[in-house]
Short mmCIF file of C-alpha atoms and ligand atoms in Angstrom, two decimals:
data_model
loop_
_atom_site.label_atom_id
_atom_site.label_comp_id
_atom_site.label_asym_id
_atom_site.label_seq_id
_atom_site.Cartn_x
_atom_site.Cartn_y
_atom_site.Cartn_z
CA UNK A 1 20.92 89.01 148.77
CA UNK A 2 19.82 86.38 151.23
CA UNK A 3 23.02 84.39 151.65
CA UNK A 4 21.90 82.11 154.46
CA UNK A 5 21.56 78.58 153.10
CA UNK A 6 18.04 77.25 152.74
CA UNK A 7 17.60 74.22 155.00
CA UNK A 8 16.98 71.14 152.86
CA UNK A 9 13.54 69.65 153.49
CA UNK A 10 12.21 66.32 152.21
CA UNK A 11 8.60 65.25 152.10
CA UNK A 12 6.78 61.93 151.94
CA UNK A 13 4.50 63.39 149.26
CA UNK A 14 5.57 62.63 145.71
CA UNK A 15 6.49 66.00 144.18
CA UNK A 16 7.55 66.06 140.49
CA UNK A 17 11.00 67.63 140.05
CA UNK A 18 9.67 70.53 138.00
CA UNK A 19 6.70 71.21 140.28
CA UNK A 20 6.11 74.80 141.42
CA UNK A 21 4.41 73.49 144.53
CA UNK A 22 7.29 72.13 146.60
CA UNK A 23 7.46 71.78 150.37
CA UNK A 24 9.21 75.19 150.40
CA UNK A 25 6.22 76.89 148.80
CA UNK A 26 2.87 75.75 150.27
CA UNK A 27 0.65 78.47 148.78
CA UNK A 28 -2.96 79.03 149.89
CA UNK A 29 -5.96 78.80 147.57
CA UNK A 30 -9.72 78.23 147.40
CA UNK A 31 -10.92 75.06 145.70
CA UNK A 32 -13.97 72.89 145.24
CA UNK A 33 -14.78 69.71 143.34
CA UNK A 34 -17.80 67.58 142.49
CA UNK A 35 -18.12 66.41 146.09
CA UNK A 36 -16.67 69.29 148.08
CA UNK A 37 -18.01 72.81 148.66
CA UNK A 38 -15.52 75.73 148.45
CA UNK A 39 -12.77 75.49 151.04
CA UNK A 40 -9.19 76.48 151.74
CA UNK A 41 -6.32 74.32 150.58
CA UNK A 42 -2.54 74.32 150.36
CA UNK A 43 -0.89 72.98 147.20
CA UNK A 44 1.88 70.36 147.33
CA UNK A 45 3.00 68.62 144.13
CA UNK A 46 -0.08 67.35 142.28
CA UNK A 47 -2.18 67.40 145.45
CA UNK A 48 -4.12 69.85 147.55
CA UNK A 49 -4.14 69.58 151.33
CA UNK A 50 -7.73 70.16 152.43
CA UNK A 51 -7.17 72.32 155.51
CA UNK A 52 -10.79 71.96 156.63
CA UNK A 53 -10.38 68.18 156.99
CA UNK A 54 -7.01 68.62 158.74
CA UNK A 55 -8.77 70.96 161.16
CA UNK A 56 -11.70 68.54 161.67
CA UNK A 57 -9.26 65.75 162.46
CA UNK A 58 -7.58 67.85 165.14
CA UNK A 59 -4.27 68.59 163.42
CA UNK A 60 -4.50 72.27 164.43
CA UNK A 61 -5.38 71.57 168.07
CA UNK A 62 -4.12 74.19 170.55
CA UNK A 63 -3.90 76.86 167.84
CA UNK A 64 -7.21 78.47 168.90
CA UNK A 65 -8.50 78.87 165.35
CA UNK A 66 -12.09 80.06 164.87
CA UNK A 67 -14.49 77.20 164.08
CA UNK A 68 -14.91 76.53 160.38
CA UNK A 69 -12.15 79.00 159.41
CA UNK A 70 -11.14 76.79 156.45
CA UNK A 71 -14.68 76.22 155.10
CA UNK A 72 -14.79 79.53 153.23
CA UNK A 73 -15.08 80.72 149.65
CA UNK A 74 -12.28 83.28 150.10
CA UNK A 75 -9.05 83.61 152.10
CA UNK A 76 -10.07 86.97 153.60
CA UNK A 77 -11.09 85.73 157.07
CA UNK A 78 -8.06 83.47 157.32
CA UNK A 79 -5.72 86.29 156.29
CA UNK A 80 -7.44 88.59 158.82
CA UNK A 81 -6.22 86.32 161.65
CA UNK A 82 -2.83 87.95 161.04
CA UNK A 83 0.60 86.84 159.92
CA UNK A 84 1.47 85.18 163.24
CA UNK A 85 -1.41 82.72 162.80
CA UNK A 86 -1.17 82.17 159.04
CA UNK A 87 2.58 81.56 159.38
CA UNK A 88 1.90 78.98 162.11
CA UNK A 89 -0.69 77.21 159.94
CA UNK A 90 1.70 77.03 156.98
CA UNK A 91 4.57 75.85 159.20
CA UNK A 92 2.33 73.21 160.80
CA UNK A 93 1.44 71.85 157.34
CA UNK A 94 5.12 71.89 156.37
CA UNK A 95 5.96 69.86 159.49
CA UNK A 96 3.20 67.36 158.74
CA UNK A 97 4.63 66.82 155.26
CA UNK A 98 8.22 66.19 156.38
CA UNK A 99 9.50 62.80 155.35
CA UNK A 100 9.99 61.55 158.91
CA UNK A 101 6.62 62.78 160.19
CA UNK A 102 4.01 60.02 160.35
CA UNK A 103 1.15 62.07 161.89
CA UNK A 104 -0.66 62.60 158.59
CA UNK A 105 1.24 60.11 156.46
CA UNK A 106 0.03 57.18 158.57
CA UNK A 107 -3.35 58.67 159.56
CA UNK A 108 -6.61 57.07 158.44
CA UNK A 109 -7.87 60.47 157.19
CA UNK A 110 -4.91 60.93 154.80
CA UNK A 111 -7.00 59.94 151.77
CA UNK A 112 -9.64 62.57 152.60
CA UNK A 113 -7.07 65.28 153.32
CA UNK A 114 -5.13 64.85 150.05
CA UNK A 115 -7.24 65.98 147.09
CA UNK A 116 -6.02 65.47 143.52
CA UNK A 117 -5.31 68.90 142.05
CA UNK A 118 -6.51 67.95 138.56
CA UNK A 119 -9.94 67.07 139.93
CA UNK A 120 -10.35 70.37 141.74
CA UNK A 121 -11.70 73.65 140.43
CA UNK A 122 -9.80 76.67 141.64
CA UNK A 123 -11.78 79.78 142.60
CA UNK A 124 -10.78 83.42 143.02
CA UNK A 125 -8.63 83.24 146.20
CA UNK A 126 -9.68 86.54 147.77
CA UNK A 127 -12.62 88.91 147.79
CA UNK A 128 -10.85 91.91 146.37
CA UNK A 129 -12.04 95.17 147.89
CA UNK A 130 -9.85 97.62 146.03
CA UNK A 131 -7.42 97.21 143.20
CA UNK A 132 -4.50 99.49 142.32
CA UNK A 133 -2.20 99.10 139.35
CA UNK A 134 1.29 100.57 139.45
CA UNK A 135 3.62 101.35 136.57
CA UNK A 136 6.91 100.42 138.17
CA UNK A 137 9.13 99.02 135.41
CA UNK A 138 11.44 101.69 134.01
CA UNK A 139 11.89 99.66 130.84
CA UNK A 140 8.12 99.42 130.27
CA UNK A 141 7.49 103.10 131.04
CA UNK A 142 10.39 104.09 128.76
CA UNK A 143 9.15 101.89 125.90
CA UNK A 144 5.63 103.30 126.14
CA UNK A 145 6.98 106.86 126.39
CA UNK A 146 9.14 106.32 123.29
CA UNK A 147 6.20 105.00 121.29
CA UNK A 148 3.56 107.54 122.28
CA UNK A 149 5.46 110.65 123.30
CA UNK A 150 9.01 111.84 122.87
CA UNK A 151 11.78 109.25 122.33
CA UNK A 152 14.27 111.77 123.77
CA UNK A 153 12.21 112.34 126.93
CA UNK A 154 10.40 109.03 127.26
CA UNK A 155 9.85 109.25 131.03
CA UNK A 156 7.52 111.94 132.35
CA UNK A 157 9.10 114.30 134.95
CA UNK A 158 7.35 112.63 137.93
CA UNK A 159 8.32 109.04 137.11
CA UNK A 160 11.57 108.72 139.08
CA UNK A 161 10.12 110.60 142.07
CA UNK A 162 7.09 108.44 142.86
CA UNK A 163 5.67 105.03 141.95
CA UNK A 164 3.01 106.07 139.43
CA UNK A 165 -0.29 104.18 139.72
CA UNK A 166 -4.06 104.36 139.23
CA UNK A 167 -7.12 102.91 140.92
CA UNK A 168 -8.54 100.05 138.84
CA UNK A 169 -11.71 97.98 138.89
CA UNK A 170 -11.88 95.08 141.40
CA UNK A 171 -15.17 93.57 140.13
CA UNK A 172 -13.68 92.36 136.84
CA UNK A 173 -10.65 90.55 138.30
CA UNK A 174 -11.16 86.87 137.52
CA UNK A 175 -9.37 83.62 138.26
CA UNK A 176 -7.15 81.80 135.77
CA UNK A 177 -9.11 79.84 133.16
CA UNK A 178 -11.90 82.41 132.83
CA UNK A 179 -12.54 83.35 129.19
CA UNK A 180 -12.47 87.04 128.28
CA UNK A 181 -14.64 88.61 125.58
CA UNK A 182 -12.92 91.07 123.28
CA UNK A 183 -14.06 94.50 124.50
CA UNK A 184 -15.90 97.05 122.39
CA UNK A 185 -15.29 100.77 122.56
CA UNK A 186 -14.30 103.99 120.84
CA UNK A 187 -10.96 104.32 119.17
CA UNK A 188 -9.22 106.16 116.37
CA UNK A 189 -9.35 103.97 113.26
CA UNK A 190 -7.66 104.59 109.91
CA UNK A 191 -10.68 106.69 108.78
CA UNK A 192 -11.07 108.71 111.96
CA UNK A 193 -13.00 108.01 115.13
CA UNK A 194 -14.60 104.57 115.16
CA UNK A 195 -16.69 102.35 117.44
CA UNK A 196 -16.44 98.57 117.50
CA UNK A 197 -14.51 95.63 118.88
CA UNK A 198 -10.94 96.46 119.88
CA UNK A 199 -8.36 95.77 117.17
CA UNK A 200 -5.39 96.07 119.52
CA UNK A 201 -6.07 93.61 122.32
CA UNK A 202 -3.04 92.92 124.51
CA UNK A 203 -1.81 91.33 127.74
CA UNK A 204 0.38 92.82 130.45
CA UNK A 205 2.71 90.58 132.47
CA UNK A 206 2.50 91.58 136.13
CA UNK A 207 2.74 90.28 139.70
CA UNK A 208 0.26 91.51 142.31
CA UNK A 209 0.41 91.48 146.09
CA UNK A 210 -2.56 90.98 148.38
CA UNK A 211 -2.73 93.03 151.56
CA UNK A 212 -3.16 91.12 154.81
CA UNK A 213 -3.62 93.83 157.44
CA UNK A 214 -5.85 96.92 157.43
CA UNK A 215 -4.94 100.51 158.24
CA UNK A 216 -7.15 103.31 159.55
CA UNK A 217 -8.04 106.25 157.35
CA UNK A 218 -5.37 108.88 157.98
CA UNK A 219 -2.61 106.41 158.81
CA UNK A 220 0.46 105.72 156.67
CA UNK A 221 2.61 102.62 156.30
CA UNK A 222 6.40 103.08 156.29
CA UNK A 223 8.66 101.18 153.90
CA UNK A 224 10.14 99.51 157.00
CA UNK A 225 6.74 98.15 158.11
CA UNK A 226 5.31 97.56 154.63
CA UNK A 227 5.90 93.82 154.48
CA UNK A 228 3.83 93.33 157.64
CA UNK A 229 0.89 94.34 155.45
CA UNK A 230 1.65 91.99 152.54
CA UNK A 231 0.19 88.49 152.73
CA UNK A 232 1.35 87.11 149.39
CA UNK A 233 1.60 87.33 145.63
CA UNK A 234 -0.19 86.08 142.50
CA UNK A 235 0.52 86.32 138.77
CA UNK A 236 -1.53 89.07 137.19
CA UNK A 237 -2.53 89.55 133.55
CA UNK A 238 -3.78 93.09 133.03
CA UNK A 239 -5.65 92.63 129.72
CA UNK A 240 -5.46 95.90 127.80
CA UNK A 241 -7.22 97.28 124.71
CA UNK A 242 -4.54 99.62 123.35
CA UNK A 243 -6.76 101.43 120.82
CA UNK A 244 -9.49 102.16 123.39
CA UNK A 245 -6.83 103.12 125.96
CA UNK A 246 -5.02 105.52 123.59
CA UNK A 247 -8.20 107.51 122.83
CA UNK A 248 -9.69 107.65 126.33
CA UNK A 249 -6.77 108.06 128.74
CA UNK A 250 -6.36 111.84 128.50
CA UNK A 251 -6.76 113.57 130.96
CA UNK A 252 -7.81 111.13 133.73
CA UNK A 253 -6.04 107.85 132.90
CA UNK A 254 -6.98 104.23 132.14
CA UNK A 255 -10.69 103.33 132.07
CA UNK A 256 -12.55 101.04 129.59
CA UNK A 257 -9.32 99.97 127.91
CA UNK A 258 -8.50 98.13 131.15
CA UNK A 259 -11.60 97.32 133.22
CA UNK A 260 -13.14 94.62 130.98
CA UNK A 261 -11.00 92.00 132.76
CA UNK A 262 -7.82 91.14 134.63
CA UNK A 263 -6.81 87.53 135.36
CA UNK A 264 -4.93 86.17 138.37
CA UNK A 265 -3.35 82.84 139.27
CA UNK A 266 -5.31 80.91 141.94
CA UNK A 267 -2.52 80.05 144.40
CA UNK A 268 -1.32 82.84 146.70
CA UNK A 269 2.43 82.43 147.29
CA UNK A 270 3.21 83.84 150.72
CA UNK A 271 5.87 86.44 151.39
CA UNK A 272 7.53 83.86 153.68
CA UNK A 273 7.90 81.39 150.78
CA UNK A 274 9.61 84.08 148.69
CA UNK A 275 12.06 85.05 151.44
CA UNK A 276 15.01 83.00 150.06
CA UNK A 277 14.65 84.85 146.75
CA UNK A 278 14.82 88.37 148.17
CA UNK A 279 16.77 90.63 145.86
CA UNK A 280 18.02 94.21 145.67
CA UNK A 281 16.21 96.73 143.48
CA UNK A 282 18.07 98.87 140.92
CA UNK A 283 19.81 101.97 142.30
CA UNK A 284 17.47 104.98 142.33
CA UNK A 285 18.80 108.24 140.96
CA UNK A 286 17.76 110.99 141.70
CA UNK A 287 17.48 110.32 145.40
CA UNK A 288 13.91 109.74 146.57
CA UNK A 289 12.10 111.47 149.46
CA UNK A 290 12.81 109.92 152.88
CA UNK A 291 9.36 108.20 153.05
CA UNK A 292 10.34 106.17 149.96
CA UNK A 293 13.80 105.16 151.18
CA UNK A 294 14.33 101.51 152.14
CA UNK A 295 16.63 99.96 154.74
CA UNK A 296 16.59 96.54 153.12
CA UNK A 297 15.90 94.77 149.83
CA UNK A 298 12.23 94.40 148.96
CA UNK A 299 12.39 92.87 145.51
CA UNK A 300 12.27 89.18 144.63
CA UNK A 301 14.08 87.14 142.01
CA UNK A 302 11.09 85.61 140.20
CA UNK A 303 11.46 84.34 136.63
CA UNK A 304 8.47 85.12 134.45
CA UNK A 305 7.32 83.77 131.09
CA UNK A 306 4.48 84.51 128.70
CA UNK A 307 3.11 82.10 126.10
CA UNK A 308 0.56 82.67 123.34
CA UNK A 309 -1.43 79.64 122.22
CA UNK A 310 -3.51 80.12 119.07
CA UNK A 311 -6.75 78.10 119.11
CA UNK A 312 -5.97 74.40 118.56
CA UNK A 313 -2.21 74.98 118.23
CA UNK A 314 0.92 74.72 120.37
CA UNK A 315 1.82 77.48 122.85
CA UNK A 316 4.82 79.67 121.89
CA UNK A 317 6.94 81.53 124.40
CA UNK A 318 6.96 85.23 123.56
CA UNK A 319 8.54 86.76 126.68
CA UNK A 320 11.06 85.88 129.40
CA UNK A 321 11.32 88.49 132.16
CA UNK A 322 12.15 88.84 135.86
CA UNK A 323 10.44 90.67 138.74
CA UNK A 324 13.72 91.78 140.37
CA UNK A 325 14.40 94.44 137.76
CA UNK A 326 11.46 96.64 138.84
CA UNK A 327 12.54 100.21 139.63
CA UNK A 328 9.95 100.67 142.39
CA UNK A 329 9.56 97.86 144.96
CA UNK A 330 6.49 96.70 146.88
CA UNK A 331 7.46 98.52 150.11
CA UNK A 332 7.74 101.80 148.21
CA UNK A 333 4.44 101.16 146.44
CA UNK A 334 2.62 100.60 149.74
CA UNK A 335 4.35 103.51 151.48
CA UNK A 336 3.43 105.83 148.63
CA UNK A 337 -0.15 104.52 148.41
CA UNK A 338 -0.75 105.33 152.09
CA UNK A 339 1.45 108.41 152.61
CA UNK A 340 -1.59 110.69 152.16
CA UNK A 341 -3.64 108.69 154.69
CA UNK A 342 -5.46 106.46 152.19
CA UNK A 343 -6.54 103.36 154.11
CA UNK A 344 -6.10 99.77 152.97
CA UNK A 345 -8.14 96.66 153.82
CA UNK A 346 -7.46 92.94 153.93
CA UNK A 347 -7.82 91.60 150.39
CA UNK A 348 -6.76 94.70 148.48
CA UNK A 349 -4.80 93.89 145.35
CA UNK A 350 -1.84 95.93 144.18
CA UNK A 351 -0.40 95.02 140.81
CA UNK A 352 3.16 95.86 139.83
CA UNK A 353 2.66 97.23 136.35
CA UNK A 354 4.02 95.51 133.26
CA UNK A 355 7.29 93.73 134.05
CA UNK A 356 9.58 94.42 131.10
CA UNK A 357 13.31 93.81 131.02
CA UNK A 358 15.94 95.60 128.96
CA UNK A 359 16.12 93.11 126.07
CA UNK A 360 13.55 92.78 123.30
CA UNK A 361 12.57 89.24 124.33
CA UNK A 362 11.85 90.42 127.88
CA UNK A 363 9.13 92.95 127.06
CA UNK A 364 5.96 92.13 129.03
CA UNK A 365 3.29 93.17 126.50
CA UNK A 366 2.56 92.74 122.79
CA UNK A 367 2.50 96.54 122.53
CA UNK A 368 6.23 96.48 123.22
CA UNK A 369 7.05 93.12 121.56
CA UNK A 370 5.43 94.23 118.27
CA UNK A 371 6.38 97.90 118.85
CA UNK A 372 2.73 98.95 118.53
CA UNK A 373 2.17 96.72 115.52
CA UNK A 374 5.27 97.82 113.58
CA UNK A 375 6.61 94.26 113.52
CA UNK A 376 5.09 90.80 113.86
CA UNK A 377 5.95 88.50 116.76
CA UNK A 378 6.77 85.06 115.36
CA UNK A 379 5.01 82.05 116.87
CA UNK A 380 5.40 78.33 116.12
CA UNK A 381 3.49 76.66 113.27
CA UNK A 382 4.01 79.71 111.03
CA UNK A 383 1.70 81.88 113.13
CA UNK A 384 2.54 85.49 114.00
CA UNK A 385 0.91 88.19 116.07
CA UNK A 386 0.93 91.96 116.41
CA UNK A 387 -1.99 91.86 118.84
CA UNK A 388 -4.21 89.06 120.17
CA UNK A 389 -6.71 87.26 117.95
CA UNK A 390 -9.99 85.62 118.95
CA UNK A 391 -9.33 82.10 120.23
CA UNK A 392 -5.82 82.94 121.50
CA UNK A 393 -4.97 81.78 125.00
CA UNK A 394 -2.36 83.76 126.94
CA UNK A 395 -0.49 81.78 129.60
CA UNK A 396 1.83 83.38 132.17
CA UNK A 397 4.13 81.41 134.45
CA UNK A 398 6.37 82.45 137.32
CA UNK A 399 8.90 80.68 139.51
CA UNK A 400 11.84 81.38 141.76
CA UNK A 401 14.73 78.93 141.85
CA UNK A 402 17.93 78.83 143.89
CA UNK A 403 20.28 75.97 144.74
CA UNK A 404 17.82 73.53 143.19
CA UNK A 405 14.98 74.80 145.38
CA UNK A 406 11.91 75.93 143.50
CA UNK A 407 8.97 78.07 144.57
CA UNK A 408 6.52 78.76 141.77
CA UNK A 409 3.21 80.40 141.07
CA UNK A 410 1.74 77.84 138.67
CA UNK A 411 0.10 79.80 135.91
CA UNK A 412 -2.55 82.30 134.95
CA UNK A 413 -4.24 81.62 131.64
CA UNK A 414 -7.16 83.11 129.76
CA UNK A 415 -8.65 82.67 126.31
CA UNK A 416 -9.96 85.51 124.17
CA UNK A 417 -13.51 85.07 122.83
CA UNK A 418 -15.04 87.24 120.09
CA UNK A 419 -16.78 90.45 121.18
CA UNK A 420 -20.38 89.95 122.30
CA UNK A 421 -22.87 91.18 119.70
CA1 LIG B 1 -0.97 97.40 133.91
#
């Protein structure tokens, strides 16, 4: 969509060719290490720019930032300054990293400012107030409808008229690397109703956006203004217990089959960084109500991959998908979420729903890849899976690439531990 050429930028920082964290990206995150308390950083190559030290050393002079704004254990206060300020901060860092700029490169504080990423622990980037999960992939909704309802009428009558979603649980959203215990619950077993550890544990490949601007109760956000309210995106793994979910979801929707944990990647990729990868959404038919119509493209061409790594073995790629194929885009999701006057706050998280493509290798969950356990998904080393086993690590990666320019998300990973006794 975006045909304007991306200006070529070079940096004095050594950035590996395959790095997600190029000078075009500069995502925000919260990190700490043995010596440093939690603070805000920007990733570049294998390094983190410690924004609190940059600030201390006067690199943000004349920007009127509140004192200590970067010495925080979440991005919420920074994001609350508004897009004008956060854009300026990111652009200032980009300028400092340009190959011809000696301000930081030749500064005595450079060593303190540049933290090695491997030596840092990444924390949850935002305090998440509310979490909503959409269901916006037509391929995913169709697959699920075929499996559990009527193959001839896989989509429910409302699906093409509104972006279906539900309110999830914010407290159990954790940062990449956090281990997840297999959940226990009620489900229908082969001998009738059973209680125990889930036998159908699954992942869901999603992207989530984080809101950066609040609204008042009663107000609505239009599709035209929606992006003003979106700070950035993370990878999102919506862990799902299919057996618990199948028994409990009628009539009020997902509950314990979902709220035992969701994992996100630690680096928040800003909307500005994704701009060159803007992409049109699929044509919507039937026509949607005016409040859901869009004047411009609001999807993004982001390649997505899922790997399963059995304990002590190699990871195997099980899914290759893309965000741009989603039927409902982020502007429509936000417009629909607020059309009734529901208010949003800084730090709300809105996940896309499972991102499945049209081919069998692009399905974003094991439920679809194994067709609810009807066939095994082949992994390397002779392993195969219908659903996740204890010890499995699920790794999701995402990156956008155009004309050799790469903006990536890094990864979100999580290992499954046995159910707690
Ligand atoms: Ca989901």
